[in-house]
């Protein structure tokens, strides 16, 4: 009985220590860590009991005791310990006061959602998927308004024009098409890219559209006439800041580029690796540079938020490294970012506080879009779009 009491005390202490060491992980990973620790304690207890309990008869064979206790540890402890060790760090609990309430789950796609855009009036949500299809839903009713095939492969980018009259669609067939949102017919097809279209960005007034392809070439075109305004090489990513100015990533520098003057300006920020995923708030006050990885060990790099007016970084409270999908809310007061394992969280701008955590999706979040009146959409590997709207607490 004394031995059992000691074992219980050791198990309790081990559980507490494991839970504390798992700080920063989500509940499932904490439980996995604790189960691993308990399995280790149980294995040790079995070995002591089997080897040194004279009341149970002659001592067991040392080899047999070692094999059985080792098997108990491997079966019960190693799998959850692996889960805990390899788990991605979860963001801390959000500050109460701002909440995004899920309003609908939009279905219709049979493959991963790769890109999202919400119309300027907030009435429509467009998604491009992994099978080359575009799906458009009514944001209020959740009904599927239109679906059409534009590519045999992946639709990497969709973007509504600032006036909502066009939907730009780009993907792996190297073409970018603009679709009339009244008739849903293709109005223009932009060619010239030698590799798949990775990202699209309209200027604030809709006069220009930036088309970035995965061969690191940026094509700036007149959105109406389709004429080429500029072609920039060795570009890792770009986004319009206003009517004419873009933030353009060139190697380890992000610089301003004036589409009208056709010239580079000052360096906005320097990075330790090539940053391909850029997003800007409406009006171009803030720029977010998604993390990515660096080095042979693919070390995750924290996402950077830059105040372009002050020329300073804004620290994001307890933000995890990575954050491949990002979007600013329309009012520019919040930044939404994916956090791994199907998670997405919200940070306030410009103080960088973590203010909300969206309900976790069962699989990875690949894309985020925002609209007017606190509208927010996420899409990813589970083939659906989740629609949220901000509520004040």
Coordinates of C-alpha atoms in Angstrom, one line a residue, residues 101-106 117-126 135-146 160 370-377 385-389:
X101 CA -19.5 35.2 -34.7
X102 CA -19.8 32.5 -37.3
X103 CA -22.8 33.1 -39.5
X104 CA -22.6 30.4 -42.1
X105 CA -20.6 27.5 -43.6
X106 CA -20.7 27.9 -47.4
X117 CA -12.5 37.7 -52.2
X118 CA -15.5 39.6 -50.8
X119 CA -17.2 42.1 -53.1
X120 CA -16.9 45.8 -52.0
X121 CA -20.6 46.0 -51.1
X122 CA -20.3 42.8 -49.0
X123 CA -23.0 41.0 -50.9
X124 CA -20.9 38.3 -52.7
X125 CA -18.1 36.0 -51.7
X126 CA -16.0 34.3 -54.4
X135 CA -17.8 29.4 -56.6
X136 CA -19.8 32.6 -55.7
X137 CA -22.2 32.8 -52.8
X138 CA -24.7 35.3 -51.5
X139 CA -23.2 36.6 -48.3
X140 CA -26.6 37.2 -46.6
X141 CA -28.4 34.0 -47.5
X142 CA -25.4 31.7 -48.0
X143 CA -26.9 30.5 -51.3
X144 CA -24.6 29.4 -54.1
X145 CA -25.1 32.1 -56.8
X146 CA -22.8 30.9 -59.5
X160 CA -13.2 41.8 -57.0
X370 CA -12.6 40.6 -45.3
X371 CA -15.5 42.9 -46.3
X372 CA -17.5 45.8 -45.1
X373 CA -19.5 45.8 -41.8
X374 CA -17.1 43.4 -40.1
X375 CA -17.5 40.6 -42.6
X376 CA -14.8 37.9 -42.6
X377 CA -14.3 34.7 -44.5
X385 CA -15.9 28.7 -46.6
X386 CA -16.6 29.9 -43.1
X387 CA -18.3 33.2 -42.8
X388 CA -18.1 35.5 -39.7
X389 CA -19.2 38.9 -38.7

